[in-house]
XYZ file of C-alpha atoms in Angstrom:
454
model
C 135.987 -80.078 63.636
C 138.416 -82.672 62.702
C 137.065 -86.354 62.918
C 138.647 -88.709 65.719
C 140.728 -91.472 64.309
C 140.032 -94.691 65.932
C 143.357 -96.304 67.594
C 142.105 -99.649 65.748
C 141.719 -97.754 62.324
C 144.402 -98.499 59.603
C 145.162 -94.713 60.029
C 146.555 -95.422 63.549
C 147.925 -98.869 62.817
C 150.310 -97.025 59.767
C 153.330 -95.832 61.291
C 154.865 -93.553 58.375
C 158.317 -94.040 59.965
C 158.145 -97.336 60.735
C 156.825 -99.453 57.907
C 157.167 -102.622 55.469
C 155.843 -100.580 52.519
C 160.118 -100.165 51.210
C 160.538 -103.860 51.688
C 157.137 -105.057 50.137
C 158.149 -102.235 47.102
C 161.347 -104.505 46.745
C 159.405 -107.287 46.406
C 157.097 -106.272 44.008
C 160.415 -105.075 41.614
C 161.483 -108.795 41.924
C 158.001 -109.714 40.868
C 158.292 -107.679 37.837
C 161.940 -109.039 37.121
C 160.207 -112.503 36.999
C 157.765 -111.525 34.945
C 160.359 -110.344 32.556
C 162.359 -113.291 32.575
C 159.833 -115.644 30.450
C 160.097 -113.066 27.296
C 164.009 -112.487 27.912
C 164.373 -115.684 28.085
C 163.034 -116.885 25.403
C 159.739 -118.349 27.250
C 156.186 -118.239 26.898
C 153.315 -118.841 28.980
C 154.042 -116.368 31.540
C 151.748 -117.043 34.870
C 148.348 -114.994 35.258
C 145.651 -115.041 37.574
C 142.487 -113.055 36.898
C 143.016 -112.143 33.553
C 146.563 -110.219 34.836
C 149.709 -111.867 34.523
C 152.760 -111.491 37.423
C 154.058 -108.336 35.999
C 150.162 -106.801 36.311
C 149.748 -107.892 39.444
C 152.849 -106.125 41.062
C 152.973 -103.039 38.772
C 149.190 -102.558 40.501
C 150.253 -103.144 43.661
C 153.056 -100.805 43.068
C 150.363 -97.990 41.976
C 148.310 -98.482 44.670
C 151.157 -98.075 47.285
C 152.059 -95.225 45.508
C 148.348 -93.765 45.730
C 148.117 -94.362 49.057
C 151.197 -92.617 49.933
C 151.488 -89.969 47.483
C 147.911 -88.911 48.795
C 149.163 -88.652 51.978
C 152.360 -86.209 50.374
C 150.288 -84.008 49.083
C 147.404 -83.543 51.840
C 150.549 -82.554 53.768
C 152.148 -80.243 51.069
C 152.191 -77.117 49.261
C 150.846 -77.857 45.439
C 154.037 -76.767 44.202
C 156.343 -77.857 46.309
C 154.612 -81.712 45.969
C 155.084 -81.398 42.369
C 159.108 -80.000 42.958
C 159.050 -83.006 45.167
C 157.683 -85.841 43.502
C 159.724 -84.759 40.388
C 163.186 -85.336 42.403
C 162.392 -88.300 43.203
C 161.591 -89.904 40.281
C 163.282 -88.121 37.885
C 167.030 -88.267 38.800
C 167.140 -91.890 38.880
C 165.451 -92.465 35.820
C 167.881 -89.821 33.377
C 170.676 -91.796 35.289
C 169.884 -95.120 34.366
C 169.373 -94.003 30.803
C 173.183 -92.317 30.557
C 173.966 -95.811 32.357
C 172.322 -97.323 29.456
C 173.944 -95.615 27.175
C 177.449 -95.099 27.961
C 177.847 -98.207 29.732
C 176.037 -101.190 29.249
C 175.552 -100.630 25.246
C 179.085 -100.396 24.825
C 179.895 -103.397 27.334
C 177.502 -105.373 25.128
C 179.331 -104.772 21.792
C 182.530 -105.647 23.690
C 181.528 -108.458 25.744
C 179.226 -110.451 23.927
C 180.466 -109.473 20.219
C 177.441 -107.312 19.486
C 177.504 -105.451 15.716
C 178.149 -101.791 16.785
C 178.121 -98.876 19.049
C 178.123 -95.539 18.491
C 178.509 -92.334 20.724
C 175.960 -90.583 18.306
C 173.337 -93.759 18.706
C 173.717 -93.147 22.432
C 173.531 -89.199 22.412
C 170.020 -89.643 20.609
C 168.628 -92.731 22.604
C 169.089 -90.472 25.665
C 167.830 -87.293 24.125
C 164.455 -89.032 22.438
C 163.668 -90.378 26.173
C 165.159 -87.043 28.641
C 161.176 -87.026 29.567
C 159.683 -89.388 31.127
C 157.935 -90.710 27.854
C 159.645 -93.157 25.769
C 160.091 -92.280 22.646
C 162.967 -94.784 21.520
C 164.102 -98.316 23.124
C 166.889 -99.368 21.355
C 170.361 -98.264 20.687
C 171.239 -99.672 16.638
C 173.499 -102.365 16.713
C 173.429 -103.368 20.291
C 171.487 -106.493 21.725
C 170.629 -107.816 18.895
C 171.447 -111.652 19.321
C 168.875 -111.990 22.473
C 165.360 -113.140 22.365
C 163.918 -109.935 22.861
C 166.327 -107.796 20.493
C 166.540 -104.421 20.481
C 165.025 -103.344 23.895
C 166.938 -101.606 26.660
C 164.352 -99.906 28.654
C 160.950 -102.005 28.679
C 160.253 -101.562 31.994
C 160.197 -97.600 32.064
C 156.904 -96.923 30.822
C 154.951 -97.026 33.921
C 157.049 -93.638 34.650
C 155.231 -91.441 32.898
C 152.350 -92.536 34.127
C 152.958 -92.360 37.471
C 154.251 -88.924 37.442
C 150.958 -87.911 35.442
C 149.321 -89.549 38.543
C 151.212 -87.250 40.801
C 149.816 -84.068 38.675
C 146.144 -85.694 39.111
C 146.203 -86.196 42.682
C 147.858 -82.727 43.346
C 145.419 -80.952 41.334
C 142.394 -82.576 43.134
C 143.421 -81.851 46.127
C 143.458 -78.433 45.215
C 140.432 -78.189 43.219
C 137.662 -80.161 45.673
C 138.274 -78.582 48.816
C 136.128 -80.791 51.152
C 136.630 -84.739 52.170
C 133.421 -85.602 50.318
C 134.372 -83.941 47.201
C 137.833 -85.427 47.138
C 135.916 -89.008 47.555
C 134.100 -88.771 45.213
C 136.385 -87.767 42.996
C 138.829 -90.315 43.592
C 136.172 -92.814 43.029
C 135.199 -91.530 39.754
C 138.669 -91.902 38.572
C 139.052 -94.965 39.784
C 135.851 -96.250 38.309
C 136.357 -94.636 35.038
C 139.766 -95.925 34.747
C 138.903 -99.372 35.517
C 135.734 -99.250 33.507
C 137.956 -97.769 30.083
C 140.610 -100.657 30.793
C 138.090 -103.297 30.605
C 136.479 -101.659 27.562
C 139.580 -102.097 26.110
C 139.686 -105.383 26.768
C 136.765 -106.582 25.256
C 137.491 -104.150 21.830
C 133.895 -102.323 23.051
C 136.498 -98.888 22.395
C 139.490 -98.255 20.543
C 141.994 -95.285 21.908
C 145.820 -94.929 21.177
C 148.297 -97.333 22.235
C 149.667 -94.834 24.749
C 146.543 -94.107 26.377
C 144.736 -97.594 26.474
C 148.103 -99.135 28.643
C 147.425 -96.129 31.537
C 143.766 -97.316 32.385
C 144.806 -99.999 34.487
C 147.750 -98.848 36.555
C 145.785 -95.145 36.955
C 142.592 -97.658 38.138
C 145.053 -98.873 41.656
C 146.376 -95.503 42.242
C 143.313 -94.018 42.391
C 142.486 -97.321 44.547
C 145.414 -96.608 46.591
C 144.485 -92.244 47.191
C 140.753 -93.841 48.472
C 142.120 -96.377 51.147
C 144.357 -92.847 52.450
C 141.307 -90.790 52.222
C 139.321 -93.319 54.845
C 142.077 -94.835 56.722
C 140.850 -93.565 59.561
C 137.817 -95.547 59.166
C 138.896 -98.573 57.850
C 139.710 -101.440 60.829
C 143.528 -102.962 60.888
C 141.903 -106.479 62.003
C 142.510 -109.432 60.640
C 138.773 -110.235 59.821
C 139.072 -107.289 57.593
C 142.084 -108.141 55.606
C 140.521 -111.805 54.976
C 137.458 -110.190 53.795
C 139.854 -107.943 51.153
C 141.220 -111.152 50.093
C 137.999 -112.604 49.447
C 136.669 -109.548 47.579
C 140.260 -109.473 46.159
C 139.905 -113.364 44.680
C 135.877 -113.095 43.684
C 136.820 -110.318 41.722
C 140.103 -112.245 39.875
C 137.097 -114.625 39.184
C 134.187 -112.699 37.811
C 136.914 -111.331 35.206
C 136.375 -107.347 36.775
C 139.531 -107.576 38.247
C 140.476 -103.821 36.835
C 137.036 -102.648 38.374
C 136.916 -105.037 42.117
C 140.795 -105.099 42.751
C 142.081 -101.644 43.741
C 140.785 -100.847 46.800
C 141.482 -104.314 48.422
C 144.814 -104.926 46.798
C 145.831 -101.259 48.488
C 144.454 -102.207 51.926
C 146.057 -105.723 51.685
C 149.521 -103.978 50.651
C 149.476 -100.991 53.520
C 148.295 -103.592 56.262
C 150.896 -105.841 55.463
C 153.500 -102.605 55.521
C 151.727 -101.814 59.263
C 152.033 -104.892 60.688
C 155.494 -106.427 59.462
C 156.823 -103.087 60.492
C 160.041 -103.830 58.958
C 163.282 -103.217 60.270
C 165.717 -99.813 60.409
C 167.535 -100.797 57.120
C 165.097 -101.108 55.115
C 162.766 -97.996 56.565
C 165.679 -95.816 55.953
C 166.694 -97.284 52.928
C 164.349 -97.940 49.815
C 166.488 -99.833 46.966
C 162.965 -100.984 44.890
C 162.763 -97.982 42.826
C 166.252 -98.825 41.546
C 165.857 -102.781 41.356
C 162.800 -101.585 39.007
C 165.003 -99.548 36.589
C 168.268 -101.434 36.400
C 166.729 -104.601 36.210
C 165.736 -104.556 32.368
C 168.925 -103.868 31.516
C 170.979 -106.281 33.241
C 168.230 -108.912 32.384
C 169.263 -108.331 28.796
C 172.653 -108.899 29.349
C 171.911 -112.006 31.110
C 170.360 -112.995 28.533
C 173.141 -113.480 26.611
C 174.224 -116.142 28.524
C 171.245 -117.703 29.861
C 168.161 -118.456 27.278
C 166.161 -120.867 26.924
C 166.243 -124.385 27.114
C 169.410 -123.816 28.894
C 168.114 -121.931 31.698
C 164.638 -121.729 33.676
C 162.826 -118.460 34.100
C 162.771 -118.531 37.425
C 167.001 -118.949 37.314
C 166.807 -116.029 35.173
C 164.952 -113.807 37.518
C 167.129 -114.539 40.798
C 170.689 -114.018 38.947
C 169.212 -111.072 37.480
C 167.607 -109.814 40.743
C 171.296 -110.098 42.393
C 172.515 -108.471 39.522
C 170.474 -105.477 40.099
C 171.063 -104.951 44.044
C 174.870 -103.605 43.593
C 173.327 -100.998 40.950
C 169.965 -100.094 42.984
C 171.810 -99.502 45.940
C 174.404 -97.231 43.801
C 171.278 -95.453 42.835
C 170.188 -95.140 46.186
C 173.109 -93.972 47.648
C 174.324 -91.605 44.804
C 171.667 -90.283 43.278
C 168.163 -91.028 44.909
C 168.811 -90.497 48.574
C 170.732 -87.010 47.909
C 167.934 -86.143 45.522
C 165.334 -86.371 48.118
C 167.628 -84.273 50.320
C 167.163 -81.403 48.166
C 163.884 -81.686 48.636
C 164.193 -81.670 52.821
C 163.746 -77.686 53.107
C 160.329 -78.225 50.998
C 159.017 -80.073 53.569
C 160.032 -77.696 56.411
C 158.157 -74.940 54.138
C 155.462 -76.885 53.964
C 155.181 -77.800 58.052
C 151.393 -76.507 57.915
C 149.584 -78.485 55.648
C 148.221 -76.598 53.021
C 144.822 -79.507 52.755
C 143.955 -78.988 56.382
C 145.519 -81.799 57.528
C 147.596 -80.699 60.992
C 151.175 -81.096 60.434
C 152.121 -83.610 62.887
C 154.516 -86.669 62.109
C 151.600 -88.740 63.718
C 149.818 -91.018 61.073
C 146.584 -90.410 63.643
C 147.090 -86.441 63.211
C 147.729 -86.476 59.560
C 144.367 -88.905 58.605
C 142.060 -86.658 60.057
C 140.280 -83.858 57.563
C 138.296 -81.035 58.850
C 134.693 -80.910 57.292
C 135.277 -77.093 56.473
C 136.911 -75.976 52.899
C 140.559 -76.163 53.357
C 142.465 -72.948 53.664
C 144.394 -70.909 51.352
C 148.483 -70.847 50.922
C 147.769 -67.424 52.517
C 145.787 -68.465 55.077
C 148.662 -71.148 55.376
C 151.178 -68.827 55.721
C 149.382 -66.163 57.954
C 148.802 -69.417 61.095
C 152.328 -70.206 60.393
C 153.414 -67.100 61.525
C 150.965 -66.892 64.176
C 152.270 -70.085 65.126
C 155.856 -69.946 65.939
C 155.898 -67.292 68.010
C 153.785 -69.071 70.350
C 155.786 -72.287 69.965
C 158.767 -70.160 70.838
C 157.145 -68.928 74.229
C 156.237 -72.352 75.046
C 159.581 -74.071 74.608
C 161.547 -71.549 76.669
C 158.355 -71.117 79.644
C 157.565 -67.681 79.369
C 153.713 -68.087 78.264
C 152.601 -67.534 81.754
C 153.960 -67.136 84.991
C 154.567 -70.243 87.384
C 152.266 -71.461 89.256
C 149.450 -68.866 87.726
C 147.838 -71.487 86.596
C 146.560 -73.165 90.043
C 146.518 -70.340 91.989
C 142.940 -68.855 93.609
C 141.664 -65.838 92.500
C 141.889 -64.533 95.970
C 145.410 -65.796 96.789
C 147.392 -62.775 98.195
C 149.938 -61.921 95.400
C 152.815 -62.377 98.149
C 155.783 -64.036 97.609
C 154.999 -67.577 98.685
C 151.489 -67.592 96.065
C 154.038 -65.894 93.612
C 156.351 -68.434 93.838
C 159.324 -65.464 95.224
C 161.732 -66.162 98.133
C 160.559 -68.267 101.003
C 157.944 -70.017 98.547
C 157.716 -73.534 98.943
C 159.532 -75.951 96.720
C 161.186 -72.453 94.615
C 165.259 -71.411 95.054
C 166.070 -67.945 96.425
C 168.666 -65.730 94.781
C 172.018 -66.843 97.428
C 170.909 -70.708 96.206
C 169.295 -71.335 99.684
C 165.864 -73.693 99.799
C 162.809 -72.003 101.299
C 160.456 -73.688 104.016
C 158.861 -76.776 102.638
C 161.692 -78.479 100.736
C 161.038 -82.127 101.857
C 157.119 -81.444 101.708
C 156.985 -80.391 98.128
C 160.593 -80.504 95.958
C 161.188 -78.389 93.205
C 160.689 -78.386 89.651
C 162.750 -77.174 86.778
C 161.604 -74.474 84.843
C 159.187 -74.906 81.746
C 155.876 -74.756 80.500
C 152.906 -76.098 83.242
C 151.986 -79.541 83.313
C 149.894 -80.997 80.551
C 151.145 -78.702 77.971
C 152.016 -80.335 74.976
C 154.410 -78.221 72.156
């Protein structure tokens, strides 16, 4: 049987309609855009705390927001429609911003700022050695190459791939460890093995590719992120228990197994925070962070031709650069993102029965819960959803049962006042006239008996 969710749980305190978790997102973009804005500008010395600097900190927090939620996507989804799903909404944005790149700000560069050259050719092939979501090439010959970080037009873009191949883990383990404990465990493993590799890696105990090492740590907080979803429903949205995150959170900065201690709390502190602010309509409806991320490398570097160091502080850097983003994220938004993820719309109507168990409801307190018992089949799936909606049917237009069978005695005569016909109290007759009883008992209008719920 599913497991009750208790209405003091961070499963019931997470509204998925009515959340912080866009705004907090956009905040963690302008972290990274400060983060940036030391090397762009010519800087060093970029803050850290725990061995992580700014940019760490909020491209974790990003991953672990996007485990927790992600998890929740595909507990609720088909495997592939989640993977049709996830890939619209990342995707779209990111081939945009590189033809953006390309076609616009390289050759605004060269004409603005006096840059060497541009070529249509040097564009075609920056966008065609990064159409994936790895990069394979970050600079477009003969553009931006009089700033203090020459050459470099998409830095921020590598935690894409990444997070897609995220998506693909999560979505197969779901569909490979059919029970709650399984999943868990799982999840942990990950997470632990993850963490474990990064700070390896840091102390030079292993040596793995380039490409591999830099995914240990941001996999390590989305696998911390897919745990806090899997026991929500037992986790308590109290304030004691978010000071007591913080604590683990800052003993573990300090011990110097940040990679290892940090997930888990960092994701509670994040999706309590997106509970309780709640946040407002515009920005629950409207999620510019995603496109703040991408477009603001490249506007930082053209900033940068203008303000460097000594002439300008980092942290002037990062705020003209964050406004110079907004206009472009919430192009992105409007243009590409948001009518991206309406494609996607008729997945998640296919996909009203969740294929992990999980009922289908919009309530965060129905869609926590697991059942104990291995999760059915897309078969099975489709078989109660067609079982389903005929009842649903019945139930919306009142024909499941007649009225007032439900109360009546089984040795009622089956007359027309225990029937409810003519002359029954509170009930119409055919010529519109009232039978006796009106003022004792008034009428009701047709539908399903009370307490039914659709």
């Amino acid at each position: 049987m599913p497991t009750r969710t208790s209405p003091r749980s961070l499963a019931a305190a997470f509204d998925p309609r009515r959340n912080a978790l866009n705004a907090i997102r956009l905040v963690l973009a302008s972290a990274v855009i400060l983060a940036h804005a030391w090397p762009m500008g010519g800087w060093s010395g970029e803050p850290s705390a725990g061995g992580l600097s700014i940019g760490d900190w909020a491209v974790g927090a990003f991953f672990a927001i996007s485990g927790f939620l992600i998890t929740r996507s595909r507990m609720r989804t088909a495997l592939t429609d989640f993977v049709l799903r996830r890939f619209l909404r990342i995707y779209p944005a990111y081939i945009t911003v590189t033809l953006v790149i390309a076609f616009g700000f390289a050759p605004v560069a060269v004409l603005a700022f006096g840059e060497a050259s541009w070529s249509v050719w040097a564009s075609v092939s920056f966008v065609l050695r990064n159409l994936f979501l790895k990069i394979m090439q970050d600079d477009i010959p003969g553009t931006i190459e009089d700033v203090p970080l020459p050459g470099v037009w998409n830095g921020s873009f590598w935690t894409l791939g990444y997070e897609f191949a995220c998506y693909l883990v999560i979505g197969v383990l779901v569909a490979v460890l059919r029970r709650r404990s399984l999943l868990i465990g799982g999840v942990l493993l990950g997470m632990a093995l993850s963490g474990g590799a990064a700070l390896a890696l840091a102390a030079d105990v292993i040596s793995v590719p380039t490409a591999l090492g830099v995914a240990f740590r941001p996999t390590a907080f989305f696998f911390g992120g897919a745990f806090v979803f899997l026991v929500a429903d037992r986790l308590p949205a109290r304030a004691w228990f978010a000071g007591a995150m913080a604590l683990v959170l800052v003993a573990g900065a300090g011990t110097g197994f940040t990679v290892l201690v940090a997930p888990v709390p960092l994701a509670v502190l994040c999706v309590l925070a997106g509970a309780w602010l709640r946040g407002d309509r515009l920005t629950a409806r409207h999620d510019v962070s995603y496109g703040v991320y991408l477009y603001g490398w490249p506007v930082g570097q053209m900033i940068a031709h203008v303000l460097v160091r000594p002439t300008a502080e980092p942290w002037v850097i990062a705020g003209v650069t964050i406004l110079g983003s907004i206009p472009f994220a919430i192009a992105s938004w409007l243009l590409v993102e948001r009518p991206a993820m309406r494609l996607a719309a008729p997945l998640r109507r296919r996909s009203d029965v969740a294929p992990a168990g999980l009922p289908a409801s919009s309530s965060t307190r129905d869609c926590q819960r697991f059942d104990a018992r291995p999760l059915p089949s897309q078969r099975e799936t489709e078989q109660l959803r067609e079982t389903e909606q005929p009842r649903r049917a019945e139930l919306l237009r009142g024909t499941d049962r007649p009225r007032g069978a439900r109360h009546r005695r089984p040795d009622a005569p089956a007359g027309p006042a225990a029937s409810g016909g003519p002359g029954a109290p509170g009930t119409h007759t055919m010529s519109g006239k009232r039978g006796a009883g009106d003022a004792a008992r008034p009428s009701r209008p047709a539908g399903p008996p009370s307490g039914t719920r659709d």
